PDB file of C-alpha atoms in Angstrom:
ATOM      1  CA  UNK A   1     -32.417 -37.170  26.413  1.00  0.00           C
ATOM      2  CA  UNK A   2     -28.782 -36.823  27.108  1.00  0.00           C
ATOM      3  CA  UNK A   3     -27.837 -37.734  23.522  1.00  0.00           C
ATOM      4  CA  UNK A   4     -29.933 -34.817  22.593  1.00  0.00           C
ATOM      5  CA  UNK A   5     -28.271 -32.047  24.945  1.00  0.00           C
ATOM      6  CA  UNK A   6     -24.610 -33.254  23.730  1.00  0.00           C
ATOM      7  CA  UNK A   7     -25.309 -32.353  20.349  1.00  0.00           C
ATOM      8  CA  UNK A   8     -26.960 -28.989  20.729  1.00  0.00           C
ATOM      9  CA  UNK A   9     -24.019 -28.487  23.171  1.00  0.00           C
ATOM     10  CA  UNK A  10     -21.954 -29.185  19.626  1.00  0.00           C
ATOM     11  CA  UNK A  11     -24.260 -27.263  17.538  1.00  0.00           C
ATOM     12  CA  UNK A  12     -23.749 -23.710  19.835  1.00  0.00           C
ATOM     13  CA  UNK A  13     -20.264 -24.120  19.766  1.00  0.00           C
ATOM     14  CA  UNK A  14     -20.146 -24.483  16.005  1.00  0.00           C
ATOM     15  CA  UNK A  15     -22.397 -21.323  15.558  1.00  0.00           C
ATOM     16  CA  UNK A  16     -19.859 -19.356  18.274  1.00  0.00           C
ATOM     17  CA  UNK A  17     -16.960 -20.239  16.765  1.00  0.00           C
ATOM     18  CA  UNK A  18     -18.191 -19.377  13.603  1.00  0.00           C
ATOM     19  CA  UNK A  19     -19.600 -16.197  14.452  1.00  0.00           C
ATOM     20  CA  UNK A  20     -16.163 -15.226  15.704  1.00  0.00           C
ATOM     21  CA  UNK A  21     -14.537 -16.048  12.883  1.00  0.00           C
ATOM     22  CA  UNK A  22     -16.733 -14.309  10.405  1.00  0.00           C
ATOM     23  CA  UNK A  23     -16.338 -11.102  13.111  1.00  0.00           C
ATOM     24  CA  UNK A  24     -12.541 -11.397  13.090  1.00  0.00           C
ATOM     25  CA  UNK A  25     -12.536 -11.660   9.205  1.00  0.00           C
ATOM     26  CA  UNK A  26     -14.705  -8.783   8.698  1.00  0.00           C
ATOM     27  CA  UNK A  27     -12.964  -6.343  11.191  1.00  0.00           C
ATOM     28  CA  UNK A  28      -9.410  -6.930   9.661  1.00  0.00           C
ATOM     29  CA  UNK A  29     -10.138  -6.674   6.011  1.00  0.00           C
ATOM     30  CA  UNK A  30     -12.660  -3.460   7.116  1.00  0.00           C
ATOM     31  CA  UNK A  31      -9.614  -1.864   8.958  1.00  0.00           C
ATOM     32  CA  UNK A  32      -6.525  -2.783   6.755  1.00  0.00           C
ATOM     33  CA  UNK A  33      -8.580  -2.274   3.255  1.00  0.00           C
ATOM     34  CA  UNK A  34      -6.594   0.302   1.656  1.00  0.00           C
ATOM     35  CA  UNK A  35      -7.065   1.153  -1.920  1.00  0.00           C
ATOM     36  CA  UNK A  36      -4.343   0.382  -4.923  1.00  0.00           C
ATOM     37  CA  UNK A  37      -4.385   3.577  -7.215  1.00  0.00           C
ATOM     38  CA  UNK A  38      -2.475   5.756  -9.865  1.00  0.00           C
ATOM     39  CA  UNK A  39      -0.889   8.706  -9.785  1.00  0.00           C
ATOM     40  CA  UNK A  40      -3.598  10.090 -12.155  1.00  0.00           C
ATOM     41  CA  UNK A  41      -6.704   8.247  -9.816  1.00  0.00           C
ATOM     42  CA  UNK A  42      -5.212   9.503  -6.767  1.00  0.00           C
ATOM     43  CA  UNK A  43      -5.444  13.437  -8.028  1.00  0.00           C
ATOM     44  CA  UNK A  44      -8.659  13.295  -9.595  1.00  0.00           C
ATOM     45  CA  UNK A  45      -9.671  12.744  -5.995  1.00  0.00           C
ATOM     46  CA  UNK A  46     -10.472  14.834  -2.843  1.00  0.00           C
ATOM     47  CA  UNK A  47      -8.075  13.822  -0.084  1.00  0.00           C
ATOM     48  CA  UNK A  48     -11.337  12.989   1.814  1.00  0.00           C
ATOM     49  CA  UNK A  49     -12.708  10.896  -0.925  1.00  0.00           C
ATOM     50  CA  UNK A  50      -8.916   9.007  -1.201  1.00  0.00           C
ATOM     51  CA  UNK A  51      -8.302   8.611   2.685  1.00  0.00           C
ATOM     52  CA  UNK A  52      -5.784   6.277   3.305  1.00  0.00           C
ATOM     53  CA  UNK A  53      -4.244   4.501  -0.298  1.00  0.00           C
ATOM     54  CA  UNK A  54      -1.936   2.620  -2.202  1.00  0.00           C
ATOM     55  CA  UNK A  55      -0.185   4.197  -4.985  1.00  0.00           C
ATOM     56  CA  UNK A  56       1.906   2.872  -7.575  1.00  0.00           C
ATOM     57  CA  UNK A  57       4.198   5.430  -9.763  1.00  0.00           C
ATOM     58  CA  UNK A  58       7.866   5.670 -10.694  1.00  0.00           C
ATOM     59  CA  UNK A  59      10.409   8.121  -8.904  1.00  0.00           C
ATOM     60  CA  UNK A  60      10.945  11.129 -11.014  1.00  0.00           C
ATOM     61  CA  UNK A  61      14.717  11.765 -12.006  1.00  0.00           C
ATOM     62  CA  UNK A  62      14.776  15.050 -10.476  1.00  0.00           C
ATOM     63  CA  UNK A  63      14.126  16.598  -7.067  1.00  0.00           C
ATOM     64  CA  UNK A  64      15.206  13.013  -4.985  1.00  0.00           C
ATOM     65  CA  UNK A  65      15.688  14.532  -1.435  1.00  0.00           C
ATOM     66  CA  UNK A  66      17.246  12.473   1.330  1.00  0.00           C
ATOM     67  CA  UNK A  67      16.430  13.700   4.936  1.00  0.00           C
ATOM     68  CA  UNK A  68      19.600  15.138   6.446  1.00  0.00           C
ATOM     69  CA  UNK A  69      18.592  13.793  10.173  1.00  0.00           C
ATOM     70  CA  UNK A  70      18.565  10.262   8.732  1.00  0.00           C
ATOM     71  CA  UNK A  71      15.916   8.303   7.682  1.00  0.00           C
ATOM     72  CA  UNK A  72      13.225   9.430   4.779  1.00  0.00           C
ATOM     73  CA  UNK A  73      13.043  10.789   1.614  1.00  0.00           C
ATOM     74  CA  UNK A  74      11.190  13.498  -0.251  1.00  0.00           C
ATOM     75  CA  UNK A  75      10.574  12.841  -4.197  1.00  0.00           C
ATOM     76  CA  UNK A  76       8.441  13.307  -7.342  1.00  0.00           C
ATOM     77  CA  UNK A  77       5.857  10.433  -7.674  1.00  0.00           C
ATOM     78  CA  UNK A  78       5.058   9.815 -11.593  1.00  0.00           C
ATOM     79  CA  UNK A  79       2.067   8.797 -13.029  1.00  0.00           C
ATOM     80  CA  UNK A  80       3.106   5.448 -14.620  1.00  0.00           C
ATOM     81  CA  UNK A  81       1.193   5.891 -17.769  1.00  0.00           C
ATOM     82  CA  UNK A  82       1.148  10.087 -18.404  1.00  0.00           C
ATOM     83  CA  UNK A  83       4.759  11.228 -16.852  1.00  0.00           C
ATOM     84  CA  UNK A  84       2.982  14.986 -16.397  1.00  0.00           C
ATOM     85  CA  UNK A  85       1.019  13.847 -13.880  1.00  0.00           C
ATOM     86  CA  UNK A  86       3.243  13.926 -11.025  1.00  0.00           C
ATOM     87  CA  UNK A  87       2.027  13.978  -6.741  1.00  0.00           C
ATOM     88  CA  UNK A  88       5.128  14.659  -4.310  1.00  0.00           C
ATOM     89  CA  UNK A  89       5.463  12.291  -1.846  1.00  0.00           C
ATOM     90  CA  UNK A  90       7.377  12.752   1.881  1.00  0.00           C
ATOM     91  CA  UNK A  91       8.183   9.425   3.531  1.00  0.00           C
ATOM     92  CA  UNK A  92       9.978   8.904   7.046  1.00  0.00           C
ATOM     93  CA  UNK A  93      11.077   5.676   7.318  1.00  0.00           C
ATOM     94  CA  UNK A  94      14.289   3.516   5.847  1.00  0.00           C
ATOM     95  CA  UNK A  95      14.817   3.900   2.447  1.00  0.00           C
ATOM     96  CA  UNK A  96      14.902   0.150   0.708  1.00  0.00           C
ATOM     97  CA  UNK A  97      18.503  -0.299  -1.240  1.00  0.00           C
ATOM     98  CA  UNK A  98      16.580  -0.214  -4.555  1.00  0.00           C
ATOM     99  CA  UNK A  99      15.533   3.286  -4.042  1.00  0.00           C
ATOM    100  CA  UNK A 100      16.608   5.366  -7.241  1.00  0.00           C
ATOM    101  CA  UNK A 101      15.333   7.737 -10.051  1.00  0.00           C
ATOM    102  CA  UNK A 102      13.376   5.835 -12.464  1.00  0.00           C
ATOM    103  CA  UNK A 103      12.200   3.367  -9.779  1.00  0.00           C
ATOM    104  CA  UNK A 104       8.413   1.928 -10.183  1.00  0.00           C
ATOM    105  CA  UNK A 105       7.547   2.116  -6.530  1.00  0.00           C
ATOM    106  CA  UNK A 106       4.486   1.527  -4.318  1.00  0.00           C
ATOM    107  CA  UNK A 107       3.610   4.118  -1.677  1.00  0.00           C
ATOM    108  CA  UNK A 108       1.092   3.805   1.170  1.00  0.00           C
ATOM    109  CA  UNK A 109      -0.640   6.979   2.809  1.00  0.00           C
ATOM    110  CA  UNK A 110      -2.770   9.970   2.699  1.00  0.00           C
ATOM    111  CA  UNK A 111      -2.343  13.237   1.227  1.00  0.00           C
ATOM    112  CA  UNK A 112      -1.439  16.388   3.546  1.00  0.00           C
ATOM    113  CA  UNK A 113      -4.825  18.639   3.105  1.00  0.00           C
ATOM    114  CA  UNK A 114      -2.214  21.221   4.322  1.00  0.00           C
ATOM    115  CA  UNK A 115       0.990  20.880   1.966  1.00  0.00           C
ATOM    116  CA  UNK A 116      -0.891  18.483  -0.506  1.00  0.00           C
ATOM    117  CA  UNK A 117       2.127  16.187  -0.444  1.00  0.00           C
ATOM    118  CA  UNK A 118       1.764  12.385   0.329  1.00  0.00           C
ATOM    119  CA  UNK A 119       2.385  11.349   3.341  1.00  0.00           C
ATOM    120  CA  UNK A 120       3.770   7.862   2.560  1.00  0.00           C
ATOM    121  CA  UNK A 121       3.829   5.139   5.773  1.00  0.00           C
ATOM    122  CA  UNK A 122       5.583   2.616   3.851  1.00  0.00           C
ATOM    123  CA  UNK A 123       7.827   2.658   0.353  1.00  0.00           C
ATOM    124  CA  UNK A 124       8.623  -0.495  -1.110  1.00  0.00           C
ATOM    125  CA  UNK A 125      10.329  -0.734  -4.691  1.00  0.00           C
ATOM    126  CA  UNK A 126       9.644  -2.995  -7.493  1.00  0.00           C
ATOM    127  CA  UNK A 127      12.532  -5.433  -7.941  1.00  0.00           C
ATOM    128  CA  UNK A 128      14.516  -4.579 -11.131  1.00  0.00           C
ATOM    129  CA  UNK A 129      15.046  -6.855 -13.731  1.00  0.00           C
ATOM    130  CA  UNK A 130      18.335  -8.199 -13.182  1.00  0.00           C
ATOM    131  CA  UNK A 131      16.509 -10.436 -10.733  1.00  0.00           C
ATOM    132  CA  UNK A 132      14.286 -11.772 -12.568  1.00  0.00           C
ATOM    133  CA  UNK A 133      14.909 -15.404 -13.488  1.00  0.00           C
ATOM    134  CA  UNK A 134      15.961 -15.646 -17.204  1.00  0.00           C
ATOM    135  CA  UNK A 135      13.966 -17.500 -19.510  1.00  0.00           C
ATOM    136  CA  UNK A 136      16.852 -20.653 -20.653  1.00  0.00           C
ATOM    137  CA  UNK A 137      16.775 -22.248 -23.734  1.00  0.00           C
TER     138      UNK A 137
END
């Protein structure tokens, strides 16, 4: 009879842990999913239907504002594939080195409903070719 308790004893603490894991999992992938769009997906959408997102585009030549009180940047966010489809973007926050017109950079926010800019969290740039590892032969 005690060989019998020990295992169930095993058993429940399988099923527990388990259980917590599968909770853990599913709350952080339900809370951090954010969606990876275009320029063009992101304005065929309401800003309640696009909520919080991930957009990819390329920084338009023209109209690259730094903030004057420091850190941010206000600029044209280009549709990667159809360059007249273009979203402004505000984003408070340091500026990454690579930051420059013609950039393909990823932006992460929600639109204003207000101004109907993007309000970008984070800005990260692609990494330009020249770091790339050449192919040798």
């Amino acid at each position: 009879m005690a060989k019998k308790n020990g295992k169930s004893v095993y058993i429940a603490a399988l099923l527990l842990f388990l259980g917590g894991l599968g909770y853990l999992l599913f709350t952080g992938f339900s809370q951090n999913s954010v969606y990876f769009l275009e320029v063009s997906e992101a304005l065929a959408m309401t800003p309640d239907q696009l909520g919080s997102a991930r957009l990819f585009g390329t920084v338009k030549a023209d109209n690259i504002k730094r903030h004057e009180e420091g850190l941010g940047v206000n600029f044209i966010l280009e549709d990667a594939n159809d360059k007249s489809l273009v979203l402004p973007v505000v984003f408070k926050g340091a500026v990454p080195d690579t930051f420059k017109a013609g950039a393909e950079v990823i932006v992460e926010g929600n639109i204003d409903d207000a101004t109907k800019a993007f309000q970008a969290r984070t800005l990260m740039t692609k990494c330009p070719s020249k770091y790339e590892k050449k192919n040798r032969e």
